[in-house]
mmCIF file of C-alpha atoms in Angstrom:
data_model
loop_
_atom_site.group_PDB
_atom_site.id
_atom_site.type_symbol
_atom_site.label_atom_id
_atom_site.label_comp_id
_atom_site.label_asym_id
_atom_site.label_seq_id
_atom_site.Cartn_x
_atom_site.Cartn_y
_atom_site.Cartn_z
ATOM 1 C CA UNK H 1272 0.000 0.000 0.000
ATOM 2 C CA UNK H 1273 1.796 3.170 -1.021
ATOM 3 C CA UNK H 1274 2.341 6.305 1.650
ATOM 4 C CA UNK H 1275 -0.462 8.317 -0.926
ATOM 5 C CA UNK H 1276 -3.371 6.005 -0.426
ATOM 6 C CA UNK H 1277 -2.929 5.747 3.018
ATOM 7 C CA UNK H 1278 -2.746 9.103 3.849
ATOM 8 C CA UNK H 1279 -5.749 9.501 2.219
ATOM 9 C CA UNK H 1280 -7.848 6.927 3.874
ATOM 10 C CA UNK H 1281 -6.261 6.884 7.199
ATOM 11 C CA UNK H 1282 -5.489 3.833 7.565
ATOM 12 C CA UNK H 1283 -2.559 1.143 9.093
ATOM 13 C CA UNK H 1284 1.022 0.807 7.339
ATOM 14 C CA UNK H 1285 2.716 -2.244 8.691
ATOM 15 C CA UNK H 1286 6.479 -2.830 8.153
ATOM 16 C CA UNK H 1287 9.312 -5.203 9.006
ATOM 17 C CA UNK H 1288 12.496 -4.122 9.427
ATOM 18 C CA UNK H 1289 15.081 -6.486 7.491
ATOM 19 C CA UNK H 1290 18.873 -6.991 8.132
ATOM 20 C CA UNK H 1291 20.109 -3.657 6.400
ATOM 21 C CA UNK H 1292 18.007 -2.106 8.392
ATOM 22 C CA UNK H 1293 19.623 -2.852 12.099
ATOM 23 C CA UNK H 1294 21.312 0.288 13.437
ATOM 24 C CA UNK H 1295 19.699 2.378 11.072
ATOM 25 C CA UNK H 1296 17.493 5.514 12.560
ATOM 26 C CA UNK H 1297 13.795 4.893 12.499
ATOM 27 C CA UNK H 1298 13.068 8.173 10.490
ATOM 28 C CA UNK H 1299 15.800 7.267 7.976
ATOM 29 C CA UNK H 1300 14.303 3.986 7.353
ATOM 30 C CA UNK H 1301 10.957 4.638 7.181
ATOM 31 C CA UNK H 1302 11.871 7.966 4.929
ATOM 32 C CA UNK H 1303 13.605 5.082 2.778
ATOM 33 C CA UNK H 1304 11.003 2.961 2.580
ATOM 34 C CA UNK H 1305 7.892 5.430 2.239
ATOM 35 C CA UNK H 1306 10.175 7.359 -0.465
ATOM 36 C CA UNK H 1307 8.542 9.327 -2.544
ATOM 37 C CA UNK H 1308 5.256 9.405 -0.899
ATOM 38 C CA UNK H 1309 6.431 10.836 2.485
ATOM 39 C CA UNK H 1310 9.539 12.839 3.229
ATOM 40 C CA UNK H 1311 11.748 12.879 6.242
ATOM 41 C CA UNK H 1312 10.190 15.372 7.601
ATOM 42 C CA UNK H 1313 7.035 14.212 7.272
ATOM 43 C CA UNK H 1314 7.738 11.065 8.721
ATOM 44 C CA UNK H 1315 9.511 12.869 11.887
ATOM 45 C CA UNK H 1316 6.237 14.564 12.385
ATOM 46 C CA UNK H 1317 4.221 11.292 12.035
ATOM 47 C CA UNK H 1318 6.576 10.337 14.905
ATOM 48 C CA UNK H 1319 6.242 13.126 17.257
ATOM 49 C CA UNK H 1320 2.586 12.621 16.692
ATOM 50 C CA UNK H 1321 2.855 9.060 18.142
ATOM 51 C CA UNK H 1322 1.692 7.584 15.048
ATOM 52 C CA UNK H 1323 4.589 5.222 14.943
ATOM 53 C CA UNK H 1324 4.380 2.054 16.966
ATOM 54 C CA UNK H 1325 7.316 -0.549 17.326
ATOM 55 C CA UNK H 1326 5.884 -4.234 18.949
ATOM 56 C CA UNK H 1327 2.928 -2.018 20.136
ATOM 57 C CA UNK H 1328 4.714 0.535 21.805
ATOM 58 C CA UNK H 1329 4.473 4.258 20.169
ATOM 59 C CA UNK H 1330 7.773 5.426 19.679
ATOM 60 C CA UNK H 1331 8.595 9.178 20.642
ATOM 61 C CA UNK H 1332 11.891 9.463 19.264
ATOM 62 C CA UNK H 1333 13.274 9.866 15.867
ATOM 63 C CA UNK H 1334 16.497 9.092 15.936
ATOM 64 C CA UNK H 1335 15.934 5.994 17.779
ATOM 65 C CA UNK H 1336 17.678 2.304 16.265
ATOM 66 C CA UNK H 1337 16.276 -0.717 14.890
ATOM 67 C CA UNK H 1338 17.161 -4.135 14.998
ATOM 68 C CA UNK H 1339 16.536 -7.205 12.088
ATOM 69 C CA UNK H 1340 12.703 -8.266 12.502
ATOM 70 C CA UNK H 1341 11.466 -4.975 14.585
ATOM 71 C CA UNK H 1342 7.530 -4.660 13.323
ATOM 72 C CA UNK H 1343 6.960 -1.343 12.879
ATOM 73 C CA UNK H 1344 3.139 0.344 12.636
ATOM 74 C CA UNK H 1345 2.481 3.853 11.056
ATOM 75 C CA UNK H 1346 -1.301 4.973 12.137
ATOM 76 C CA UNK H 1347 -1.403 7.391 8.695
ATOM 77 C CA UNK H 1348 -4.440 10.004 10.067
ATOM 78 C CA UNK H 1349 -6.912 11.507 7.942
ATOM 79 C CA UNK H 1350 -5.396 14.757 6.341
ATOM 80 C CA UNK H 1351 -6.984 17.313 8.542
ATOM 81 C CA UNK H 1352 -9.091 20.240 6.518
ATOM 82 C CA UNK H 1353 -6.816 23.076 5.343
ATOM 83 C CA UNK H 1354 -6.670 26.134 7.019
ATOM 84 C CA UNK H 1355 -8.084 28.339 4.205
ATOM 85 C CA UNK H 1356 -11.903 28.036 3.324
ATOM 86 C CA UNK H 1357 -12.196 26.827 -0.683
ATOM 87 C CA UNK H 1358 -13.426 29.526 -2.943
ATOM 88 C CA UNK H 1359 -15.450 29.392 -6.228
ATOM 89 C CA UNK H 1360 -12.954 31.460 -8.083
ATOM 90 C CA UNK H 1361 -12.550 30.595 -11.804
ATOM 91 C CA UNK H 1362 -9.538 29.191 -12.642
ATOM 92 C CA UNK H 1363 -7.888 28.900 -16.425
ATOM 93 C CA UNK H 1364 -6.709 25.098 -15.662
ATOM 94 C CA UNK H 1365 -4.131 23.901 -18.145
ATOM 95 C CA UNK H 1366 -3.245 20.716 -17.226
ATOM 96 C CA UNK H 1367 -4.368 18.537 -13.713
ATOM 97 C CA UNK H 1368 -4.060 15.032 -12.694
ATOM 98 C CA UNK H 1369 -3.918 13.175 -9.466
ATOM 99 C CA UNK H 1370 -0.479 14.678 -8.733
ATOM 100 C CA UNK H 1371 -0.620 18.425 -9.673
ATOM 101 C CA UNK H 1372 -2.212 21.013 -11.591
ATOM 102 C CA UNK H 1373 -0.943 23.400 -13.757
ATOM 103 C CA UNK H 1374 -2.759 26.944 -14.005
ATOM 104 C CA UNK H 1375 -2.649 30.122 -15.653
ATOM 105 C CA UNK H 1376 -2.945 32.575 -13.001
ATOM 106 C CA UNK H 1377 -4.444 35.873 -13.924
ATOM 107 C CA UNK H 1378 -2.808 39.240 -12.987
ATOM 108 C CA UNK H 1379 -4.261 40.432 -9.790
ATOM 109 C CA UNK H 1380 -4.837 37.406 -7.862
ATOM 110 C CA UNK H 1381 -2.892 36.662 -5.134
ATOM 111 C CA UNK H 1382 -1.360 33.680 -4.374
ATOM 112 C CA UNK H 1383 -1.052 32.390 -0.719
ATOM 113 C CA UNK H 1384 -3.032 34.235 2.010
ATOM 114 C CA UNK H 1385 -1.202 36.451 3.504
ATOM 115 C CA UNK H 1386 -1.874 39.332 5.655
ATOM 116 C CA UNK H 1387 -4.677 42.041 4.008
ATOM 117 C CA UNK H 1388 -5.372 39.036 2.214
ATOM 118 C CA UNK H 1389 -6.714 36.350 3.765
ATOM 119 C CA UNK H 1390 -9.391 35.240 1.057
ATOM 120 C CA UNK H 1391 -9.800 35.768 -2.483
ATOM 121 C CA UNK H 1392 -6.269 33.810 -3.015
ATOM 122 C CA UNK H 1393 -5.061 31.128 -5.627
ATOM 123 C CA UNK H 1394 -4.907 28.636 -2.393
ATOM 124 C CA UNK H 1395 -8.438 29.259 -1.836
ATOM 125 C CA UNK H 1396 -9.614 28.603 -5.427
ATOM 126 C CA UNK H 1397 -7.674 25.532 -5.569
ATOM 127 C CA UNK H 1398 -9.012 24.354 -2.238
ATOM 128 C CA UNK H 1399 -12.705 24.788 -4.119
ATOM 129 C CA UNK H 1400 -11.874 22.856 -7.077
ATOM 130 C CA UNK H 1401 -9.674 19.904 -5.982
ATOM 131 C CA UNK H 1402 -11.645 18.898 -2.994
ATOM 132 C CA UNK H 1403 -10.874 15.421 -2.154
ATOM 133 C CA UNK H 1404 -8.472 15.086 -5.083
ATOM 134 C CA UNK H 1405 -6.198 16.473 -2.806
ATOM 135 C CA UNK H 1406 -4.336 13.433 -1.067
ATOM 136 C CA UNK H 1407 -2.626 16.132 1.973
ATOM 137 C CA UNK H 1408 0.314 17.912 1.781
ATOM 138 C CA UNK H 1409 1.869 17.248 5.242
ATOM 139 C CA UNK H 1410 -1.217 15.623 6.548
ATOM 140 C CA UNK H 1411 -2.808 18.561 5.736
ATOM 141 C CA UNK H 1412 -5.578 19.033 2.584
ATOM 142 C CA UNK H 1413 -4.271 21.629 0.911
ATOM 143 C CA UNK H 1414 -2.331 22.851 -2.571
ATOM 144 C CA UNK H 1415 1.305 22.708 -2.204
ATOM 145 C CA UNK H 1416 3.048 25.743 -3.436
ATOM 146 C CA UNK H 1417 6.495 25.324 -4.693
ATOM 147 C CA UNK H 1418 6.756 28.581 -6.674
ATOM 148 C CA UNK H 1419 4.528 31.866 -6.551
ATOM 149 C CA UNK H 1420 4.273 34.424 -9.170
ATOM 150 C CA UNK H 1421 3.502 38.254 -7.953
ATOM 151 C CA UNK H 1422 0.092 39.441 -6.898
ATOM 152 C CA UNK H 1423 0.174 41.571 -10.404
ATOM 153 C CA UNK H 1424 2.097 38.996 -12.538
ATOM 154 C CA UNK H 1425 0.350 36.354 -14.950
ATOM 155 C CA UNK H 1426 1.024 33.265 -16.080
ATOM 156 C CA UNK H 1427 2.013 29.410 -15.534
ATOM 157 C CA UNK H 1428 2.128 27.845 -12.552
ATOM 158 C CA UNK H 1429 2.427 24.503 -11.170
ATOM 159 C CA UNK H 1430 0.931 23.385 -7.644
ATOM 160 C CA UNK H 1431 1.526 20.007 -6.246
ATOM 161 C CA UNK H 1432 -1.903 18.041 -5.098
ATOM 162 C CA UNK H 1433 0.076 15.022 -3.066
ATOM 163 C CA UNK H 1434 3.468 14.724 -0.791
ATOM 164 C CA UNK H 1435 5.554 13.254 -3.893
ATOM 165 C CA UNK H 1436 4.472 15.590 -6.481
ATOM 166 C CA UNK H 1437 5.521 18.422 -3.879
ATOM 167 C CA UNK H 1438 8.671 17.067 -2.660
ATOM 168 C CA UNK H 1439 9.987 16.545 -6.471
ATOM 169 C CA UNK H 1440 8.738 19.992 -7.418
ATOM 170 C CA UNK H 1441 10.004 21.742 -4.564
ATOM 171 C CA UNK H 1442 13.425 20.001 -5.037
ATOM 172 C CA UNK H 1443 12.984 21.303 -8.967
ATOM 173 C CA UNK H 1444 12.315 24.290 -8.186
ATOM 174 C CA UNK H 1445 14.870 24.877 -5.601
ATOM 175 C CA UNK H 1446 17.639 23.767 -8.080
ATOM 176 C CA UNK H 1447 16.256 26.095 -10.690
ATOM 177 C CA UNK H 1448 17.191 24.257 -13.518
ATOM 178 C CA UNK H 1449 20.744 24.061 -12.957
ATOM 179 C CA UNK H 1450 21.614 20.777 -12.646
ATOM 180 C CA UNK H 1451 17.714 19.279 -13.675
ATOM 181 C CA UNK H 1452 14.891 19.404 -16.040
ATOM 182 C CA UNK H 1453 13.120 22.504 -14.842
ATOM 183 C CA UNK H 1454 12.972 25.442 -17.919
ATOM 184 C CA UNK H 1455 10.966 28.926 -16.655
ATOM 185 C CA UNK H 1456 10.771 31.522 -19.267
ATOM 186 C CA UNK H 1457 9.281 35.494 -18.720
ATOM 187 C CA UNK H 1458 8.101 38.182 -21.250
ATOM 188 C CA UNK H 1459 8.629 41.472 -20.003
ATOM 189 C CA UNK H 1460 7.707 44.803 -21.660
ATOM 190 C CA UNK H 1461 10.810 47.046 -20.334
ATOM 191 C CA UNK H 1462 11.422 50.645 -21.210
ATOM 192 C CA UNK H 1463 14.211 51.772 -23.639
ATOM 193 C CA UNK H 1464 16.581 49.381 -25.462
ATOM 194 C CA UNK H 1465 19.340 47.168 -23.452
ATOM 195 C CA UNK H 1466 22.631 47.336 -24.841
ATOM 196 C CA UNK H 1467 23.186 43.907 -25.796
ATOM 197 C CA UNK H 1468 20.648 41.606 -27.711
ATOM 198 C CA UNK H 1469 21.299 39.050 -25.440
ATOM 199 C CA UNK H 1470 23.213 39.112 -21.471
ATOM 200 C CA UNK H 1471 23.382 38.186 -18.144
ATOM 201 C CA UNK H 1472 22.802 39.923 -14.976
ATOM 202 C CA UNK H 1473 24.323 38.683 -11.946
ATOM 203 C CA UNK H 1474 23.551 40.561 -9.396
ATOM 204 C CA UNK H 1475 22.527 39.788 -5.586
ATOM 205 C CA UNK H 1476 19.586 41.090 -4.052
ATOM 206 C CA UNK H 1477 18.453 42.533 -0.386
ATOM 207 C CA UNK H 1478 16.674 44.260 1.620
ATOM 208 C CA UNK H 1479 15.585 48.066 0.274
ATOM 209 C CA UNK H 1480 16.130 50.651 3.027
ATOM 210 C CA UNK H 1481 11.936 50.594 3.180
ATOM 211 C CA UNK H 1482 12.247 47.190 4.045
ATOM 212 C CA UNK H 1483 9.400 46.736 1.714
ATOM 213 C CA UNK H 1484 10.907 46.425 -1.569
ATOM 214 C CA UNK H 1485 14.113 44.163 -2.977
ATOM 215 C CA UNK H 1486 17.336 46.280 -4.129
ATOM 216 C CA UNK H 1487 20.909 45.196 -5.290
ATOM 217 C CA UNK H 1488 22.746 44.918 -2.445
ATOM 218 C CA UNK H 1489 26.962 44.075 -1.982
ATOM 219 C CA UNK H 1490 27.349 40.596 -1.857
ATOM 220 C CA UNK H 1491 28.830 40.951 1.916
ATOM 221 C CA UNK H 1492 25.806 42.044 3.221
ATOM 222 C CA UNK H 1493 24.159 39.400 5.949
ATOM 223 C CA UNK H 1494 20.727 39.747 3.491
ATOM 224 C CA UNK H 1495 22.220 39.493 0.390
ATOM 225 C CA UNK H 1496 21.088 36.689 -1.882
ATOM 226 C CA UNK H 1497 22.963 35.607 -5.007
ATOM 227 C CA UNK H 1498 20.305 36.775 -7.531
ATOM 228 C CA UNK H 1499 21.442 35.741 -11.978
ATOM 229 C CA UNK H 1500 18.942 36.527 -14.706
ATOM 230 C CA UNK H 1501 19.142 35.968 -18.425
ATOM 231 C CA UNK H 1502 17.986 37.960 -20.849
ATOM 232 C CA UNK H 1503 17.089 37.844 -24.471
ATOM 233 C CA UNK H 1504 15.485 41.149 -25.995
ATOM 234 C CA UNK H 1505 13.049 39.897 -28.878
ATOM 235 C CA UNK H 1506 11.622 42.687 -30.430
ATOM 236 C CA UNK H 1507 12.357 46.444 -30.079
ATOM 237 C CA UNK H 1508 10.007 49.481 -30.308
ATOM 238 C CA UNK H 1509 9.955 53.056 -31.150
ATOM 239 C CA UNK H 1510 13.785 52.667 -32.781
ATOM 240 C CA UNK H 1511 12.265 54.286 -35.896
ATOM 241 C CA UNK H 1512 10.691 56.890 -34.443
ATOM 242 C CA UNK H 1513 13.724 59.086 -32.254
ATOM 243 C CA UNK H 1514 10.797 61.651 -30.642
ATOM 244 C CA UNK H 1515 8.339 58.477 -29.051
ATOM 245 C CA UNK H 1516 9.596 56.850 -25.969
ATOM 246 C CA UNK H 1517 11.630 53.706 -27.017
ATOM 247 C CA UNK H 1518 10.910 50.179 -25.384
ATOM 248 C CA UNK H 1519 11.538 46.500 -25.610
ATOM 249 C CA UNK H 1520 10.065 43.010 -25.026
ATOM 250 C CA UNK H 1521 12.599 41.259 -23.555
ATOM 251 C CA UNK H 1522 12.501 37.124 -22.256
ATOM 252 C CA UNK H 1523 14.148 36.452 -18.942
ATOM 253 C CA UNK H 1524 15.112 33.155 -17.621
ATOM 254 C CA UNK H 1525 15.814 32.929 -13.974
ATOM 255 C CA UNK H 1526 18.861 30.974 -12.713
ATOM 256 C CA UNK H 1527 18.110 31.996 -9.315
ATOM 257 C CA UNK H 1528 14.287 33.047 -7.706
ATOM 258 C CA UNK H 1529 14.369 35.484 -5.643
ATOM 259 C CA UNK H 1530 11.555 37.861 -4.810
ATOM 260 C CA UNK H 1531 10.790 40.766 -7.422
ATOM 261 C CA UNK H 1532 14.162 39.252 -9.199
ATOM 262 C CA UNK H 1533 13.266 40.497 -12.499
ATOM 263 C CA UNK H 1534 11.849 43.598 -11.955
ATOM 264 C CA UNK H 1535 14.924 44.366 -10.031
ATOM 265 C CA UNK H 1536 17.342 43.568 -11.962
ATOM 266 C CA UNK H 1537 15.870 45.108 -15.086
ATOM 267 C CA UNK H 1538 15.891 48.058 -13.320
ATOM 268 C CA UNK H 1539 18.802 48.035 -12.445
ATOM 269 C CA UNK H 1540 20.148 48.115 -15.704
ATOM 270 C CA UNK H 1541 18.329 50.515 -16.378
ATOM 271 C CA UNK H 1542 15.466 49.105 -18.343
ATOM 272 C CA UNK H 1543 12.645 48.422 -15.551
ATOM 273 C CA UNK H 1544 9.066 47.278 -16.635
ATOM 274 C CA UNK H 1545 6.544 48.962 -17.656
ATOM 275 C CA UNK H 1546 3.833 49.848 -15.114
ATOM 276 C CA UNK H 1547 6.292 48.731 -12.244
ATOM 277 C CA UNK H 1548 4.390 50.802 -9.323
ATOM 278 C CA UNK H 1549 7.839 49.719 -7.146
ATOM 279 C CA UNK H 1550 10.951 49.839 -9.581
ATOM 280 C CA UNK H 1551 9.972 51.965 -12.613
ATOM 281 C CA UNK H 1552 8.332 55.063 -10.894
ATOM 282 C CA UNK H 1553 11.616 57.265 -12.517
ATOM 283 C CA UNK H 1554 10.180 56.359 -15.865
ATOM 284 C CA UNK H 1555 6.461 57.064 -15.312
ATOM 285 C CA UNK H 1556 7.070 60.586 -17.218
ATOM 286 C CA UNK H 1557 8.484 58.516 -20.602
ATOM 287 C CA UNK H 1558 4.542 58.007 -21.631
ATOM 288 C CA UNK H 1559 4.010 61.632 -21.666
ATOM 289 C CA UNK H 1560 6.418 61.285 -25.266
ATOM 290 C CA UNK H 1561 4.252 58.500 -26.977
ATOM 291 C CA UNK H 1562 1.440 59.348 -29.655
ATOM 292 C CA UNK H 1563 -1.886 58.650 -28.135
ATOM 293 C CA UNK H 1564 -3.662 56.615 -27.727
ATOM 294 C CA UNK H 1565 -0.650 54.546 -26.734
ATOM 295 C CA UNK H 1566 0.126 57.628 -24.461
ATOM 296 C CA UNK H 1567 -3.227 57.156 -22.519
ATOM 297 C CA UNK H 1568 -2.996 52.961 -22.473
ATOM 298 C CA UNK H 1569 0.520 53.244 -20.898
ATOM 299 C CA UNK H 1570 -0.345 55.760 -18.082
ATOM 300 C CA UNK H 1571 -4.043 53.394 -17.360
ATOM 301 C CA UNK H 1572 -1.748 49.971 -17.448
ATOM 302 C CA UNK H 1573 -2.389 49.693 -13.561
ATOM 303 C CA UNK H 1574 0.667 46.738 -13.263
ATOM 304 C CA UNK H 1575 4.313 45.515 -13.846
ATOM 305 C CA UNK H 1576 3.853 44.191 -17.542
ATOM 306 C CA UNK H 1577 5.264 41.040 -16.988
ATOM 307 C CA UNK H 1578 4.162 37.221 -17.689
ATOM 308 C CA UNK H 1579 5.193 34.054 -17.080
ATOM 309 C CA UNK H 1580 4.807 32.405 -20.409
ATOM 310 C CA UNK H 1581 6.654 28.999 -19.907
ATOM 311 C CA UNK H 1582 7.030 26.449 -17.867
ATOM 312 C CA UNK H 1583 8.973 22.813 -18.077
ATOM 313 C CA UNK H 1584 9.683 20.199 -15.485
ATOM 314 C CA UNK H 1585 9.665 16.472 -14.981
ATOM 315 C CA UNK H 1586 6.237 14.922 -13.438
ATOM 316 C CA UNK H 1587 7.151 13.227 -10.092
ATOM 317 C CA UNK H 1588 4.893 9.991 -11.285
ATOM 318 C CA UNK H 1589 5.338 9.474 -14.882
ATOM 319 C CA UNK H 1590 8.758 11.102 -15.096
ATOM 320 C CA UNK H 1591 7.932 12.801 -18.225
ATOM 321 C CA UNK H 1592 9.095 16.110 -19.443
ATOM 322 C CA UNK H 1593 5.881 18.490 -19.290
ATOM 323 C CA UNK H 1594 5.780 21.805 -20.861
ATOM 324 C CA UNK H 1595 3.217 24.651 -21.307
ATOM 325 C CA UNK H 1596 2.984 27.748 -22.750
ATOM 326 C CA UNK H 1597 0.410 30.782 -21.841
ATOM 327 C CA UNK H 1598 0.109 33.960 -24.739
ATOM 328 C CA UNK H 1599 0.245 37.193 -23.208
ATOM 329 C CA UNK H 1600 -2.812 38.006 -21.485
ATOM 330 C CA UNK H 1601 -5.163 40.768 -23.460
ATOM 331 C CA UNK H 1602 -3.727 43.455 -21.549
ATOM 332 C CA UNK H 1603 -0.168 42.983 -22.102
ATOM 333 C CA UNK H 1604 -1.139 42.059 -25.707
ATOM 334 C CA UNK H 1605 -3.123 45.428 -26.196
ATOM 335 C CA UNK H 1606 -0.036 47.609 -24.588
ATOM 336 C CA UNK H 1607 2.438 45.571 -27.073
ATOM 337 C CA UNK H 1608 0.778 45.674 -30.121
ATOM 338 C CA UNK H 1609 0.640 49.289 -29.123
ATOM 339 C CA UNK H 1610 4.041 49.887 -29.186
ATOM 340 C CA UNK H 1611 4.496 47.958 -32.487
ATOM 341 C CA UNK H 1612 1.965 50.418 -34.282
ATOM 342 C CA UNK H 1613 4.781 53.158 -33.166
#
């Protein structure tokens, strides 16, 4: 009986430890042998819960030894109702199976609740529409986030619906591609034209002296977080016309994920996006040079205009590469199209 079904039923895992196993720390073991369906850390809470029993007796410590032949009962408990109340909020749903779902999120919604916004959120929508599809995340029913995109930025996502799913995609997405399978591609409509066609920005980021924001900070600073983006511009507007504002849409691949990474560091090269209410309020005045009714688009655009347009990883069942693509939303579109009519 796998770690998934059980969770999901609450129900009895019974196991006998062999030969290999004398010596060996209970939570190591049973992290073995429950592997993928339940992590270590999972298991250590499963433990502390005193839902691990050895010859009848619950066992309260993690790290404690087994011997050849030691019978070993996991009580798996229902997965307790999430914290966050499901919502009927419409969801563009690109892809979903027992494992995950993939979505593309509109600009605007947020996407764990947070404080000032508690409902309303991606979690809550997801909660709504997977319902008992969701086997428990940490013995608890809910989506597990492994990546979030910006209150104000659209675009693919992935959300793990079961313990494996999550652990693989977390790992994924903590490895960012480097060394794996995982492939995350932005569009981002960026004022004026970056010197090269194609570069890299490595760069770390901090702590702005608001506190509030993210800023390129020295990389001996106690907050700073090695931060590289690459960027490919792919079209270039305005270069015909010397008196309208000049701007680019540029695709940025992250090597790193850090919060706001993008807008930051297009900003700080001095090419931040477009309706960025946080990193491109120096540039607001560059609409006032565009024809209208471009002019009057631009200054309305109420958000960063960036979108998360691709998205590749490896499922954590079938172990198949699975990619997906989301067009620019119809706002973005509008304002880009815009800027092509220059």
């Amino acid at each position: 009986m796998s770690a998934s079904d059980s969770e999901a039923t609450g129900t009895l895992i019974v196991l006998e430890a062999d030969a290999d196993a004398a010596g060996v720390r209970l939570d190591q073991w049973l992290a073995g042998r429950l592997a993928p369906d339940l992590s270590r850390s999972r298991v250590q809470a499963l433990i502390k819960q005193g839902a691990v029993r050895i010859a009848g007796n619950v066992v309260g410590e993690a790290k404690r030894k087994l011997a050849a032949g030691d019978q070993i009962a996991i009580d798996m408990p229902e997965p307790e109702p999430a914290d966050p109340e499901g919502e009927a909020i419409p969801l563009d749903i690109l892809y979903e199976d027992d494992e995950l779902i993939v979505i593309n999120k509109p600009a605007g919604l947020v996407v764990h609740p947070g404080a000032g916004n508690w409902t309303g959120t991606l979690v809550n929508a997801l909660i709504h529409h997977c319902g008992d599809s969701l086997s428990g995340i940490g013995g608890v029913k809910r989506p597990g986030i492994v990546h979030r995109l910006d209150k104000e930025t659209s675009g693919v996502m992935v959300v793990a619906k079961t313990d494996r799913a999550h652990k693989s995609l977390s790992e994924a997405f903590a490895d960012h591609g480097r060394t794996g399978d995982l492939e995350r591609a932005y569009d981002a409509l960026v004022w004026g034209f970056p010197q090269r066609m194609t570069g890299t920005i490595d760069a770390a980021l901090g702590r702005h002296a608001d506190r509030v924001r993210r800023a390129v900070v020295p990389e001996h600073r106690d907050d700073a977080r090695h931060a590289i983006t690459h960027f490919t511009v792919l079209e270039r507007f305005g270069s015909e016309q010397g008196e309208f504002a000049a701007a680019s849409l540029v695709e940025c691949r992250l090597e790193t994920g850090r919060t706001h990474q993008i807008r930051v560091h297009m900003a700080h090269i001095g090419h931040p996006v477009l309706g960025d209410p946080d990193y491109g309020q120096a540039f607001r005045t560059k609409s006032n040079r565009l024809p209208e009714p471009l002019k009057s688009n631009v200054k309305a655009f109420p958000r960063q205009a960036l979108h998360a347009r691709l998205l590749a990883f490896r499922h954590p069942a079938t172990h198949l590469i699975m990619r997906f693509e989301a067009s620019l939303p119809r706002d973005m579109g509008e304002l880009v199209e815009g800027f092509r009519n220059l």
